[in-house]
Amino acid sequence: MGSAVTSRDQPQSSLKVQIGGAPHLLFYNQLNPGSLFPPAYEVAVYPLAPAIARHRQIRSQIIVTGLCLLLVGLLASDLIARRLSRPVEKLAVVSEENRARRKRAEASLATTHEELQRSTRFSADASHQLKTPVTILRAGIDELLAHEHFTPDVYDKLSALLHQTYRITSVIDDLLLLSRMDAGRLQINFGTVDLSQLLEEWIDDLSVLTDDLHIELKTNFPAGLRIEGERSYVTVIVQNLLENARKYNVPGGSICVFAHEEGDDVILSVENTARPIPAAAQAHIFERFHRGGRGENVPGHGLGLNLARELARLHGGDLRLVRSDTEATEFEVRFKVAKVGSPAMSSST
């Protein structure tokens, strides 16, 4: 060790040495630099084994801690990824279910559309096919009624049969009109319809029919109420409402027809005295062939209100049951006010 110190030219320094096979760090400082006497040194020796062991321990701890942190980070990231992926997985499952449900709905809609098309075609074809035999039947009955050798009872029965042919023709016409609406082939030739004039014409006709029942007619509508629509189809709406008000009325009752303009709409109300429509039947009153629970003995085929409402909606309005109680039954239909400058329409093609 002394030779290692004396062999160095520096007056002070440090170096690593082995003492007893263990590493030490030696510090020396020359006490008499430049003296003629032999150099004298101050020497300090520090063992390095504890420091090296501590260094290795710290390095091992750092490595172990890093591995633990890495493992914890991997576990935490996996846990977070799982939690974040759950909504995505759930969304994927829901999306797949919605896709399957949509496919089933589309298939069902296509099937329903095909069935509706077949039903519409059948209704139209059947109605067309029925028109000819009914016309022939009516002509035959008219010919029989022209004979003079039948008894009064036979004439009464023939007259009743003739009346039924007109009812059948009415049903056929309604079915044809409904089939055209269901198929989307009914086009409304919009123009200006004088609703006030149309109501006056039908009320005049109704006043003749209601005399036997002594029904009082009450009206309240201004002249010149003009709406957008096609006169022939507006006539069907008005006719069905007024005929229902007469058919389902009571002797000595009344029919009230009111109309007024309200904003962009013209509102027509038809009210009549009659037995109230049962509450359970009111939700179904606009269904086809539904007769309710109060008109079992009243002639009709249950298409009028459905047809009138569909036509009202095609005109941009609607038909609804306002009320039906012990006092009266009231229906309300809305039409669009005719725009200024719309061409007047007095008839339909």
Tab-separated table of C-alpha atoms in Angstrom:
chain	number	residue	atom	x	y	z
A	1	MET	CA	0.000	0.000	0.000
A	2	GLY	CA	2.915	2.323	0.826
A	3	SER	CA	4.527	1.742	-2.512
A	4	ALA	CA	1.219	2.553	-4.252
A	5	VAL	CA	1.149	5.894	-2.433
A	6	THR	CA	4.807	6.821	-2.902
A	7	SER	CA	4.744	5.909	-6.557
A	8	ARG	CA	2.238	8.635	-7.320
A	9	ASP	CA	3.375	12.106	-8.222
A	10	GLN	CA	0.350	13.851	-6.799
A	11	PRO	CA	0.724	15.168	-3.235
A	12	GLN	CA	-2.876	14.133	-2.438
A	13	SER	CA	-5.354	11.739	-4.022
A	14	SER	CA	-7.383	8.614	-3.470
A	15	LEU	CA	-7.355	5.100	-4.805
A	16	LYS	CA	-8.960	1.737	-4.380
A	17	VAL	CA	-6.965	-0.944	-2.614
A	18	GLN	CA	-7.535	-4.476	-1.399
A	19	ILE	CA	-6.979	-5.043	2.289
A	20	GLY	CA	-7.539	-8.538	3.520
A	21	GLY	CA	-9.282	-9.326	0.252
A	22	ALA	CA	-11.872	-6.613	0.864
A	23	PRO	CA	-12.106	-3.423	-1.197
A	24	HIS	CA	-11.155	-0.188	0.549
A	25	LEU	CA	-10.877	3.448	-0.516
A	26	LEU	CA	-7.596	5.055	0.517
A	27	PHE	CA	-7.112	8.798	0.860
A	28	TYR	CA	-3.604	10.287	1.313
A	29	ASN	CA	-2.213	13.770	1.749
A	30	GLN	CA	1.528	14.576	1.640
A	31	LEU	CA	2.519	16.570	4.724
A	32	ASN	CA	5.870	17.955	3.522
A	33	PRO	CA	5.726	18.619	-0.166
A	34	GLY	CA	9.011	20.178	-1.497
A	35	SER	CA	10.980	19.184	1.657
A	36	LEU	CA	14.454	17.639	1.492
A	37	PHE	CA	13.358	15.072	3.972
A	38	PRO	CA	11.594	11.900	2.935
A	39	PRO	CA	7.894	12.506	2.163
A	40	ALA	CA	5.513	12.024	4.985
A	41	TYR	CA	1.831	11.181	4.318
A	42	GLU	CA	-1.439	11.403	6.154
A	43	VAL	CA	-3.466	8.305	5.190
A	44	ALA	CA	-7.140	7.432	5.747
A	45	VAL	CA	-8.691	4.116	4.729
A	46	TYR	CA	-12.466	3.526	4.349
A	47	PRO	CA	-13.938	0.085	3.745
A	48	LEU	CA	-16.084	-0.075	0.539
A	49	ALA	CA	-17.883	-3.365	1.234
A	50	PRO	CA	-20.853	-1.792	3.151
A	51	ALA	CA	-21.272	0.927	0.492
A	52	ILE	CA	-21.134	-1.615	-2.325
A	53	ALA	CA	-23.616	-3.841	-0.482
A	54	ARG	CA	-25.890	-0.843	0.122
A	55	HIS	CA	-25.592	0.150	-3.534
A	56	ARG	CA	-26.533	-3.357	-4.616
A	57	GLN	CA	-29.408	-3.374	-2.149
A	58	ILE	CA	-30.719	-0.041	-3.447
A	59	ARG	CA	-30.364	-1.202	-7.042
A	60	SER	CA	-32.227	-4.419	-6.230
A	61	GLN	CA	-34.940	-2.423	-4.460
A	62	ILE	CA	-35.231	-0.081	-7.457
A	63	ILE	CA	-35.502	-3.026	-9.837
A	64	VAL	CA	-38.054	-4.819	-7.643
A	65	THR	CA	-40.028	-1.617	-7.115
A	66	GLY	CA	-39.996	-0.881	-10.850
A	67	LEU	CA	-41.197	-4.400	-11.615
A	68	CYS	CA	-43.946	-4.079	-8.998
A	69	LEU	CA	-44.996	-0.692	-10.375
A	70	LEU	CA	-44.948	-2.111	-13.894
A	71	LEU	CA	-47.058	-5.083	-12.793
A	72	VAL	CA	-49.469	-2.815	-10.903
A	73	GLY	CA	-49.657	-0.539	-13.946
A	74	LEU	CA	-50.404	-3.482	-16.214
A	75	LEU	CA	-53.079	-4.765	-13.830
A	76	ALA	CA	-54.569	-1.275	-13.417
A	77	SER	CA	-54.558	-0.645	-17.169
A	78	ASP	CA	-56.184	-4.048	-17.764
A	79	LEU	CA	-58.839	-3.313	-15.123
A	80	ILE	CA	-59.501	0.172	-16.543
A	81	ALA	CA	-59.597	-1.217	-20.064
A	82	ARG	CA	-62.119	-3.857	-18.983
A	83	ARG	CA	-64.307	-1.263	-17.284
A	84	LEU	CA	-64.107	1.067	-20.246
A	85	SER	CA	-64.786	-1.742	-22.685
A	86	ARG	CA	-67.934	-2.911	-20.886
A	87	PRO	CA	-70.123	-0.055	-22.189
A	88	VAL	CA	-68.646	-0.593	-25.646
A	89	GLU	CA	-69.330	-4.331	-25.452
A	90	LYS	CA	-72.817	-3.647	-24.106
A	91	LEU	CA	-73.368	-1.113	-26.882
A	92	ALA	CA	-72.209	-3.673	-29.417
A	93	VAL	CA	-74.631	-6.243	-28.000
A	94	VAL	CA	-77.479	-3.715	-27.945
A	95	SER	CA	-76.584	-2.595	-31.455
A	96	GLU	CA	-76.659	-6.178	-32.665
A	97	GLU	CA	-79.993	-6.749	-30.938
A	98	ASN	CA	-81.362	-3.542	-32.482
A	99	ARG	CA	-80.057	-4.631	-35.878
A	100	ALA	CA	-81.770	-7.999	-35.516
A	101	ARG	CA	-84.945	-6.330	-34.233
A	102	ARG	CA	-84.861	-3.878	-37.152
A	103	LYS	CA	-84.467	-6.732	-39.623
A	104	ARG	CA	-87.429	-8.519	-38.064
A	105	ALA	CA	-89.455	-5.285	-38.146
A	106	GLU	CA	-88.511	-4.673	-41.779
A	107	ALA	CA	-89.460	-8.238	-42.672
A	108	SER	CA	-92.741	-7.881	-40.791
A	109	LEU	CA	-93.373	-4.516	-42.448
A	110	ALA	CA	-92.678	-5.995	-45.869
A	111	THR	CA	-95.041	-8.874	-45.136
A	112	THR	CA	-97.694	-6.476	-43.852
A	113	HIS	CA	-97.223	-4.273	-46.913
A	114	GLU	CA	-97.629	-7.275	-49.214
A	115	GLU	CA	-100.721	-8.393	-47.329
A	116	LEU	CA	-102.126	-4.848	-47.488
A	117	GLN	CA	-101.436	-4.702	-51.207
A	118	ARG	CA	-103.140	-8.064	-51.729
A	119	SER	CA	-106.069	-6.962	-49.567
A	120	THR	CA	-106.324	-3.688	-51.464
A	121	ARG	CA	-106.198	-5.428	-54.824
A	122	PHE	CA	-108.766	-7.972	-53.670
A	123	SER	CA	-111.072	-5.228	-52.376
A	124	ALA	CA	-110.777	-3.274	-55.612
A	125	ASP	CA	-111.184	-6.371	-57.817
A	126	ALA	CA	-114.107	-7.685	-55.798
A	127	SER	CA	-115.813	-4.298	-55.862
A	128	HIS	CA	-115.405	-4.045	-59.623
A	129	GLN	CA	-116.678	-7.584	-60.073
A	130	LEU	CA	-119.723	-6.903	-57.887
A	131	LYS	CA	-120.778	-3.779	-59.717
A	132	THR	CA	-121.916	-5.599	-62.850
A	133	PRO	CA	-124.167	-8.222	-61.203
A	134	VAL	CA	-125.667	-5.606	-58.882
A	135	THR	CA	-126.455	-3.391	-61.866
A	136	ILE	CA	-128.051	-6.340	-63.661
A	137	LEU	CA	-130.008	-7.253	-60.519
A	138	ARG	CA	-131.286	-3.689	-60.155
A	139	ALA	CA	-132.343	-3.576	-63.813
A	140	GLY	CA	-134.221	-6.876	-63.366
A	141	ILE	CA	-136.036	-5.602	-60.277
A	142	ASP	CA	-136.948	-2.374	-62.069
A	143	GLU	CA	-138.368	-4.456	-64.909
A	144	LEU	CA	-140.405	-6.545	-62.471
A	145	LEU	CA	-141.735	-3.437	-60.774
A	146	ALA	CA	-142.981	-2.252	-64.162
A	147	HIS	CA	-145.346	-5.236	-64.376
A	148	GLU	CA	-148.897	-4.707	-63.212
A	149	HIS	CA	-150.062	-8.231	-62.318
A	150	PHE	CA	-148.251	-8.610	-58.953
A	151	THR	CA	-149.944	-8.298	-55.584
A	152	PRO	CA	-149.115	-5.305	-53.362
A	153	ASP	CA	-147.100	-7.604	-51.078
A	154	VAL	CA	-144.844	-8.622	-53.975
A	155	TYR	CA	-144.350	-5.000	-54.971
A	156	ASP	CA	-143.320	-4.194	-51.385
A	157	LYS	CA	-140.775	-7.015	-51.396
A	158	LEU	CA	-139.420	-5.964	-54.781
A	159	SER	CA	-139.105	-2.386	-53.558
A	160	ALA	CA	-137.207	-3.605	-50.503
A	161	LEU	CA	-134.871	-5.613	-52.739
A	162	LEU	CA	-134.311	-2.589	-54.953
A	163	HIS	CA	-133.433	-0.538	-51.908
A	164	GLN	CA	-130.888	-3.179	-50.886
A	165	THR	CA	-129.233	-2.980	-54.299
A	166	TYR	CA	-128.662	0.726	-53.728
A	167	ARG	CA	-127.163	-0.062	-50.325
A	168	ILE	CA	-124.859	-2.640	-51.914
A	169	THR	CA	-123.834	-0.094	-54.560
A	170	SER	CA	-123.037	2.390	-51.802
A	171	VAL	CA	-120.850	-0.170	-50.035
A	172	ILE	CA	-119.071	-1.000	-53.298
A	173	ASP	CA	-118.397	2.661	-54.007
A	174	ASP	CA	-117.028	3.182	-50.483
A	175	LEU	CA	-114.808	0.084	-50.751
A	176	LEU	CA	-113.451	1.244	-54.086
A	177	LEU	CA	-112.671	4.657	-52.641
A	178	LEU	CA	-111.008	3.126	-49.559
A	179	SER	CA	-108.974	0.718	-51.683
A	180	ARG	CA	-107.696	3.651	-53.745
A	181	MET	CA	-106.720	5.486	-50.550
A	182	ASP	CA	-104.997	2.396	-49.096
A	183	ALA	CA	-103.025	1.970	-52.307
A	184	GLY	CA	-102.058	5.662	-52.297
A	185	ARG	CA	-103.687	6.203	-55.673
A	186	LEU	CA	-106.289	8.755	-54.573
A	187	GLN	CA	-105.268	12.214	-55.713
A	188	ILE	CA	-106.999	15.311	-54.361
A	189	ASN	CA	-107.408	18.044	-56.968
A	190	PHE	CA	-107.205	20.949	-54.569
A	191	GLY	CA	-109.202	24.050	-55.264
A	192	THR	CA	-111.545	26.402	-53.433
A	193	VAL	CA	-114.766	24.830	-52.145
A	194	ASP	CA	-117.601	26.998	-50.814
A	195	LEU	CA	-118.388	25.039	-47.648
A	196	SER	CA	-121.263	27.326	-46.697
A	197	GLN	CA	-123.027	26.697	-49.996
A	198	LEU	CA	-122.401	22.949	-49.741
A	199	LEU	CA	-123.870	22.853	-46.217
A	200	GLU	CA	-126.950	24.787	-47.309
A	201	GLU	CA	-127.594	22.324	-50.149
A	202	TRP	CA	-127.328	19.287	-47.896
A	203	ILE	CA	-129.361	20.871	-45.109
A	204	ASP	CA	-132.125	21.577	-47.621
A	205	ASP	CA	-132.114	17.906	-48.625
A	206	LEU	CA	-131.960	16.824	-44.983
A	207	SER	CA	-134.878	19.003	-43.981
A	208	VAL	CA	-137.105	16.993	-46.326
A	209	LEU	CA	-135.992	13.654	-44.860
A	210	THR	CA	-136.275	14.651	-41.214
A	211	ASP	CA	-139.947	15.746	-41.280
A	212	ASP	CA	-141.186	12.240	-40.392
A	213	LEU	CA	-139.087	12.248	-37.224
A	214	HIS	CA	-139.928	15.890	-36.417
A	215	ILE	CA	-136.243	16.656	-35.991
A	216	GLU	CA	-135.349	20.309	-35.512
A	217	LEU	CA	-132.507	21.624	-37.641
A	218	LYS	CA	-130.315	24.357	-36.150
A	219	THR	CA	-127.580	26.062	-38.145
A	220	ASN	CA	-125.030	28.730	-37.365
A	221	PHE	CA	-122.377	29.440	-39.977
A	222	PRO	CA	-121.524	32.540	-42.008
A	223	ALA	CA	-121.784	32.737	-45.761
A	224	GLY	CA	-118.641	32.414	-47.835
A	225	LEU	CA	-116.692	29.892	-45.758
A	226	ARG	CA	-114.160	28.714	-48.321
A	227	ILE	CA	-111.835	25.770	-47.812
A	228	GLU	CA	-109.117	23.981	-49.766
A	229	GLY	CA	-110.186	20.659	-51.199
A	230	GLU	CA	-112.101	18.778	-53.840
A	231	ARG	CA	-115.853	19.301	-53.747
A	232	SER	CA	-116.839	15.688	-54.420
A	233	TYR	CA	-114.795	14.392	-51.482
A	234	VAL	CA	-115.819	17.232	-49.156
A	235	THR	CA	-119.394	16.295	-50.080
A	236	VAL	CA	-118.751	12.718	-48.924
A	237	ILE	CA	-117.523	14.015	-45.539
A	238	VAL	CA	-120.506	16.342	-45.031
A	239	GLN	CA	-122.978	13.720	-46.282
A	240	ASN	CA	-121.714	11.055	-43.850
A	241	LEU	CA	-121.821	13.398	-40.860
A	242	LEU	CA	-125.335	14.685	-41.605
A	243	GLU	CA	-126.745	11.245	-42.449
A	244	ASN	CA	-125.309	9.812	-39.226
A	245	ALA	CA	-126.821	12.710	-37.276
A	246	ARG	CA	-130.214	11.857	-38.800
A	247	LYS	CA	-129.988	8.041	-38.592
A	248	TYR	CA	-128.900	7.947	-34.965
A	249	ASN	CA	-131.280	10.663	-33.801
A	250	VAL	CA	-134.466	10.282	-31.784
A	251	PRO	CA	-138.003	11.440	-32.685
A	252	GLY	CA	-138.419	15.054	-31.714
A	253	GLY	CA	-134.666	15.505	-31.448
A	254	SER	CA	-132.413	18.076	-33.070
A	255	ILE	CA	-129.429	18.435	-35.371
A	256	CYS	CA	-127.104	21.404	-34.921
A	257	VAL	CA	-124.669	22.355	-37.694
A	258	PHE	CA	-122.097	24.976	-36.752
A	259	ALA	CA	-119.076	26.218	-38.723
A	260	HIS	CA	-116.588	29.019	-38.240
A	261	GLU	CA	-113.121	30.094	-39.239
A	262	GLU	CA	-110.336	29.761	-36.661
A	263	GLY	CA	-106.871	30.855	-37.746
A	264	ASP	CA	-105.839	28.762	-40.750
A	265	ASP	CA	-108.681	26.282	-40.205
A	266	VAL	CA	-112.394	26.104	-40.828
A	267	ILE	CA	-114.108	24.031	-38.124
A	268	LEU	CA	-117.366	22.248	-38.858
A	269	SER	CA	-119.328	20.771	-35.933
A	270	VAL	CA	-122.318	18.449	-36.340
A	271	GLU	CA	-124.248	17.728	-33.155
A	272	ASN	CA	-127.327	15.552	-32.707
A	273	THR	CA	-129.503	14.245	-29.899
A	274	ALA	CA	-129.251	10.468	-29.533
A	275	ARG	CA	-128.390	7.696	-27.152
A	276	PRO	CA	-124.731	8.160	-26.106
A	277	ILE	CA	-122.061	6.019	-27.705
A	278	PRO	CA	-120.730	3.572	-25.057
A	279	ALA	CA	-117.326	4.577	-23.702
A	280	ALA	CA	-115.807	1.244	-24.750
A	281	ALA	CA	-117.003	1.775	-28.329
A	282	GLN	CA	-115.800	5.373	-28.686
A	283	ALA	CA	-112.165	4.287	-29.203
A	284	HIS	CA	-113.244	2.075	-32.126
A	285	ILE	CA	-115.864	4.267	-33.734
A	286	PHE	CA	-113.619	5.182	-36.692
A	287	GLU	CA	-112.696	1.574	-37.449
A	288	ARG	CA	-114.059	0.029	-40.621
A	289	PHE	CA	-117.283	-1.961	-40.299
A	290	HIS	CA	-117.608	-0.927	-36.639
A	291	ARG	CA	-121.223	-0.162	-35.747
A	292	GLY	CA	-120.784	0.702	-32.059
A	293	GLY	CA	-123.319	-0.341	-29.469
A	294	ARG	CA	-126.256	1.918	-30.222
A	295	GLY	CA	-127.164	1.331	-33.878
A	296	GLU	CA	-127.834	-2.346	-34.289
A	297	ASN	CA	-131.168	-1.645	-35.989
A	298	VAL	CA	-129.950	1.393	-37.926
A	299	PRO	CA	-129.179	0.762	-41.619
A	300	GLY	CA	-125.533	1.174	-42.592
A	301	HIS	CA	-122.334	-0.738	-43.173
A	302	GLY	CA	-119.853	0.903	-40.786
A	303	LEU	CA	-117.625	2.558	-43.386
A	304	GLY	CA	-118.895	6.140	-43.328
A	305	LEU	CA	-116.929	7.573	-40.411
A	306	ASN	CA	-113.704	5.830	-41.411
A	307	LEU	CA	-114.070	7.080	-44.962
A	308	ALA	CA	-114.905	10.613	-43.806
A	309	ARG	CA	-111.895	10.774	-41.467
A	310	GLU	CA	-109.469	9.455	-44.103
A	311	LEU	CA	-110.744	12.017	-46.616
A	312	ALA	CA	-110.482	14.789	-44.015
A	313	ARG	CA	-106.844	13.856	-43.358
A	314	LEU	CA	-106.098	13.795	-47.082
A	315	HIS	CA	-107.413	17.370	-47.120
A	316	GLY	CA	-104.890	18.359	-44.433
A	317	GLY	CA	-107.456	18.288	-41.606
A	318	ASP	CA	-108.989	15.688	-39.336
A	319	LEU	CA	-112.274	14.341	-37.985
A	320	ARG	CA	-112.815	13.541	-34.319
A	321	LEU	CA	-115.525	12.702	-31.830
A	322	VAL	CA	-115.788	15.667	-29.476
A	323	ARG	CA	-118.296	14.181	-27.032
A	324	SER	CA	-121.128	11.702	-26.684
A	325	ASP	CA	-123.240	11.940	-23.564
A	326	THR	CA	-126.886	11.973	-22.530
A	327	GLU	CA	-127.318	15.454	-24.003
A	328	ALA	CA	-125.786	15.084	-27.463
A	329	THR	CA	-123.169	13.497	-29.709
A	330	GLU	CA	-120.845	15.935	-31.462
A	331	PHE	CA	-118.344	15.395	-34.284
A	332	GLU	CA	-115.859	18.014	-35.408
A	333	VAL	CA	-114.018	18.164	-38.742
A	334	ARG	CA	-111.276	20.613	-39.631
A	335	PHE	CA	-110.485	21.919	-43.097
A	336	LYS	CA	-107.790	24.284	-44.320
A	337	VAL	CA	-108.868	27.803	-45.188
A	338	ALA	CA	-108.617	28.427	-48.937
A	339	LYS	CA	-105.647	30.569	-49.842
A	340	VAL	CA	-106.279	33.867	-51.529
A	341	GLY	CA	-106.032	33.421	-55.271
A	342	SER	CA	-106.834	29.679	-55.288
A	343	PRO	CA	-109.028	28.671	-58.238
A	344	ALA	CA	-112.678	28.168	-57.331
A	345	MET	CA	-113.995	24.622	-57.579
A	346	SER	CA	-117.666	23.931	-57.927
A	347	SER	CA	-117.429	20.328	-59.093
A	348	SER	CA	-115.029	17.409	-59.194
A	349	THR	CA	-113.814	15.424	-62.114
